[in-house]
Amino acid sequence: AQRVTQPEKLLSVFKGAPVELKCNYSYSGSPELFWYVQYSRQRLQLLLRHISRESIKGFTADLNKGETSFHLKKPFAQEEDSAMYYCALSGLQGAQKLVFGQGTRLTINP
Amino acid sequence: NAGVTQTPKFRILKIGQSMTLQCAQDMNHNYMYWYRQDPGMGLKLIYYSVGAGITDKGEVPNGYNVSRSTTEDFPLRLELAAPSQTSVYFCASSDQPSGANVLTFGAGSRLTVL
């Protein structure tokens, strides 16, 4: 079974401080992992996916298969990063379903 | 370019009433999904469809029904509404299985059952 765990419901950091949003997963096959973000009054949208190995808005995430983690990191938080962040997982082999974690609400304090 | 359109945006129902949440996409996507978002619980998949005429249950299908008569539309029906169905409902679509491509989400429909 697929499972995604985000242990922190709320995370608050000061502007300029480093940010790490934790995500752990459980999946027996090869996973495809994503981070989705929902800014205030906006639609849920993709932030990044591990297969692209890219940095979006200064955020990066590395898939660690040994620790089954996909933590989202940014070295210097900005106020506009305040949002709800969801980690999500899908199987690579013909899967059609995306499983989401519980979400972490990130607040960046000025 | 509308993307994924959901109606209504807000609705209050009484216990036992029925209603349909509408979802339409204009991107010719084969894959469509209905999620519900509860505080602290993340998004849970209710139903999904891989193409017109084909639907399947997700994690939490009880109390809901769907149909997919066209590629564009994927309505979600609530029969005999219950307070436990109070939630924000999101429709999403993609042109490939969600593991291979990203989902485009609608703006959401906030439903309250009293």
PDB file of N, CA and C in Angstrom, chain A residues 66-100:
ATOM      1  N   GLY A  66      16.911   4.988   0.846  1.00  0.00           N
ATOM      2  CA  GLY A  66      17.288   4.261   2.051  1.00  0.00           C
ATOM      3  C   GLY A  66      16.463   4.675   3.257  1.00  0.00           C
ATOM      4  N   GLU A  67      16.205   5.974   3.373  1.00  0.00           N
ATOM      5  CA  GLU A  67      15.398   6.487   4.474  1.00  0.00           C
ATOM      6  C   GLU A  67      13.936   6.666   4.067  1.00  0.00           C
ATOM      7  N   THR A  68      13.599   6.305   2.852  1.00  0.00           N
ATOM      8  CA  THR A  68      12.248   6.517   2.293  1.00  0.00           C
ATOM      9  C   THR A  68      11.738   7.914   2.621  1.00  0.00           C
ATOM     10  N   SER A  69      12.532   8.901   2.227  1.00  0.00           N
ATOM     11  CA  SER A  69      12.160  10.289   2.510  1.00  0.00           C
ATOM     12  C   SER A  69      12.285  11.144   1.254  1.00  0.00           C
ATOM     13  N   PHE A  70      11.575  12.259   1.289  1.00  0.00           N
ATOM     14  CA  PHE A  70      11.594  13.223   0.174  1.00  0.00           C
ATOM     15  C   PHE A  70      11.374  14.603   0.787  1.00  0.00           C
ATOM     16  N   HIS A  71      12.319  15.025   1.610  1.00  0.00           N
ATOM     17  CA  HIS A  71      12.165  16.283   2.331  1.00  0.00           C
ATOM     18  C   HIS A  71      12.360  17.484   1.406  1.00  0.00           C
ATOM     19  N   LEU A  72      11.577  18.518   1.647  1.00  0.00           N
ATOM     20  CA  LEU A  72      11.624  19.741   0.852  1.00  0.00           C
ATOM     21  C   LEU A  72      12.468  20.772   1.601  1.00  0.00           C
ATOM     22  N   LYS A  73      13.426  21.385   0.894  1.00  0.00           N
ATOM     23  CA  LYS A  73      14.341  22.302   1.563  1.00  0.00           C
ATOM     24  C   LYS A  73      14.490  23.599   0.800  1.00  0.00           C
ATOM     25  N   LYS A  74      14.753  24.650   1.577  1.00  0.00           N
ATOM     26  CA  LYS A  74      15.081  25.942   0.994  1.00  0.00           C
ATOM     27  C   LYS A  74      16.044  26.632   1.952  1.00  0.00           C
ATOM     28  N   PRO A  75      17.174  27.137   1.452  1.00  0.00           N
ATOM     29  CA  PRO A  75      18.180  27.670   2.372  1.00  0.00           C
ATOM     30  C   PRO A  75      17.771  28.979   3.056  1.00  0.00           C
ATOM     31  N   PHE A  76      16.987  29.816   2.363  1.00  0.00           N
ATOM     32  CA  PHE A  76      16.611  31.112   2.923  1.00  0.00           C
ATOM     33  C   PHE A  76      15.130  31.364   2.656  1.00  0.00           C
ATOM     34  N   ALA A  77      14.324  31.242   3.682  1.00  0.00           N
ATOM     35  CA  ALA A  77      12.877  31.378   3.515  1.00  0.00           C
ATOM     36  C   ALA A  77      12.481  32.822   3.202  1.00  0.00           C
ATOM     37  N   GLN A  78      11.440  32.951   2.384  1.00  0.00           N
ATOM     38  CA  GLN A  78      10.874  34.254   2.051  1.00  0.00           C
ATOM     39  C   GLN A  78       9.407  34.284   2.484  1.00  0.00           C
ATOM     40  N   GLU A  79       8.885  35.481   2.741  1.00  0.00           N
ATOM     41  CA  GLU A  79       7.514  35.586   3.242  1.00  0.00           C
ATOM     42  C   GLU A  79       6.517  34.979   2.267  1.00  0.00           C
ATOM     43  N   GLU A  80       6.792  35.071   0.978  1.00  0.00           N
ATOM     44  CA  GLU A  80       5.856  34.533  -0.015  1.00  0.00           C
ATOM     45  C   GLU A  80       5.845  33.005  -0.063  1.00  0.00           C
ATOM     46  N   ASP A  81       6.714  32.375   0.725  1.00  0.00           N
ATOM     47  CA  ASP A  81       6.705  30.910   0.800  1.00  0.00           C
ATOM     48  C   ASP A  81       5.619  30.398   1.745  1.00  0.00           C
ATOM     49  N   SER A  82       5.001  31.279   2.476  1.00  0.00           N
ATOM     50  CA  SER A  82       3.922  30.864   3.382  1.00  0.00           C
ATOM     51  C   SER A  82       2.803  30.219   2.572  1.00  0.00           C
ATOM     52  N   ALA A  83       2.468  28.986   2.909  1.00  0.00           N
ATOM     53  CA  ALA A  83       1.482  28.229   2.125  1.00  0.00           C
ATOM     54  C   ALA A  83       1.274  26.877   2.789  1.00  0.00           C
ATOM     55  N   MET A  84       0.376  26.097   2.194  1.00  0.00           N
ATOM     56  CA  MET A  84       0.165  24.714   2.593  1.00  0.00           C
ATOM     57  C   MET A  84       0.929  23.837   1.614  1.00  0.00           C
ATOM     58  N   TYR A  85       1.732  22.922   2.141  1.00  0.00           N
ATOM     59  CA  TYR A  85       2.559  22.072   1.286  1.00  0.00           C
ATOM     60  C   TYR A  85       2.150  20.615   1.465  1.00  0.00           C
ATOM     61  N   TYR A  86       1.981  19.937   0.340  1.00  0.00           N
ATOM     62  CA  TYR A  86       1.607  18.530   0.351  1.00  0.00           C
ATOM     63  C   TYR A  86       2.654  17.701  -0.384  1.00  0.00           C
ATOM     64  N   CYS A  87       3.103  16.656   0.259  1.00  0.00           N
ATOM     65  CA  CYS A  87       3.942  15.662  -0.390  1.00  0.00           C
ATOM     66  C   CYS A  87       3.018  14.593  -0.982  1.00  0.00           C
ATOM     67  N   ALA A  88       3.358  14.086  -2.155  1.00  0.00           N
ATOM     68  CA  ALA A  88       2.484  13.106  -2.801  1.00  0.00           C
ATOM     69  C   ALA A  88       3.316  12.034  -3.494  1.00  0.00           C
ATOM     70  N   LEU A  89       2.728  10.849  -3.591  1.00  0.00           N
ATOM     71  CA  LEU A  89       3.442   9.702  -4.149  1.00  0.00           C
ATOM     72  C   LEU A  89       2.564   8.956  -5.138  1.00  0.00           C
ATOM     73  N   SER A  90       3.197   8.489  -6.190  1.00  0.00           N
ATOM     74  CA  SER A  90       2.525   7.610  -7.134  1.00  0.00           C
ATOM     75  C   SER A  90       3.510   6.545  -7.573  1.00  0.00           C
ATOM     76  N   GLY A  91       2.993   5.396  -7.930  1.00  0.00           N
ATOM     77  CA  GLY A  91       3.855   4.360  -8.469  1.00  0.00           C
ATOM     78  C   GLY A  91       4.233   4.683  -9.900  1.00  0.00           C
ATOM     79  N   LEU A  92       5.339   4.165 -10.352  1.00  0.00           N
ATOM     80  CA  LEU A  92       5.793   4.451 -11.706  1.00  0.00           C
ATOM     81  C   LEU A  92       5.217   3.489 -12.737  1.00  0.00           C
ATOM     82  N   GLN A  93       4.782   2.317 -12.277  1.00  0.00           N
ATOM     83  CA  GLN A  93       4.372   1.285 -13.216  1.00  0.00           C
ATOM     84  C   GLN A  93       2.884   1.356 -13.496  1.00  0.00           C
ATOM     85  N   GLY A  94       2.479   2.203 -14.425  1.00  0.00           N
ATOM     86  CA  GLY A  94       1.092   2.233 -14.870  1.00  0.00           C
ATOM     87  C   GLY A  94       0.095   2.658 -13.814  1.00  0.00           C
ATOM     88  N   ALA A  95       0.532   3.317 -12.771  1.00  0.00           N
ATOM     89  CA  ALA A  95      -0.400   3.725 -11.712  1.00  0.00           C
ATOM     90  C   ALA A  95      -1.159   4.972 -12.136  1.00  0.00           C
ATOM     91  N   GLN A  96      -2.380   5.066 -11.677  1.00  0.00           N
ATOM     92  CA  GLN A  96      -3.168   6.254 -11.997  1.00  0.00           C
ATOM     93  C   GLN A  96      -3.478   7.102 -10.783  1.00  0.00           C
ATOM     94  N   LYS A  97      -3.092   6.684  -9.600  1.00  0.00           N
ATOM     95  CA  LYS A  97      -3.521   7.369  -8.405  1.00  0.00           C
ATOM     96  C   LYS A  97      -2.362   8.048  -7.690  1.00  0.00           C
ATOM     97  N   LEU A  98      -2.638   9.239  -7.219  1.00  0.00           N
ATOM     98  CA  LEU A  98      -1.673  10.007  -6.451  1.00  0.00           C
ATOM     99  C   LEU A  98      -2.141  10.007  -5.000  1.00  0.00           C
ATOM    100  N   VAL A  99      -1.256   9.611  -4.092  1.00  0.00           N
ATOM    101  CA  VAL A  99      -1.588   9.591  -2.673  1.00  0.00           C
ATOM    102  C   VAL A  99      -0.897  10.770  -2.002  1.00  0.00           C
ATOM    103  N   PHE A 100      -1.672  11.551  -1.239  1.00  0.00           N
ATOM    104  CA  PHE A 100      -1.147  12.746  -0.597  1.00  0.00           C
ATOM    105  C   PHE A 100      -0.872  12.523   0.878  1.00  0.00           C
TER     106      PHE A 100
END
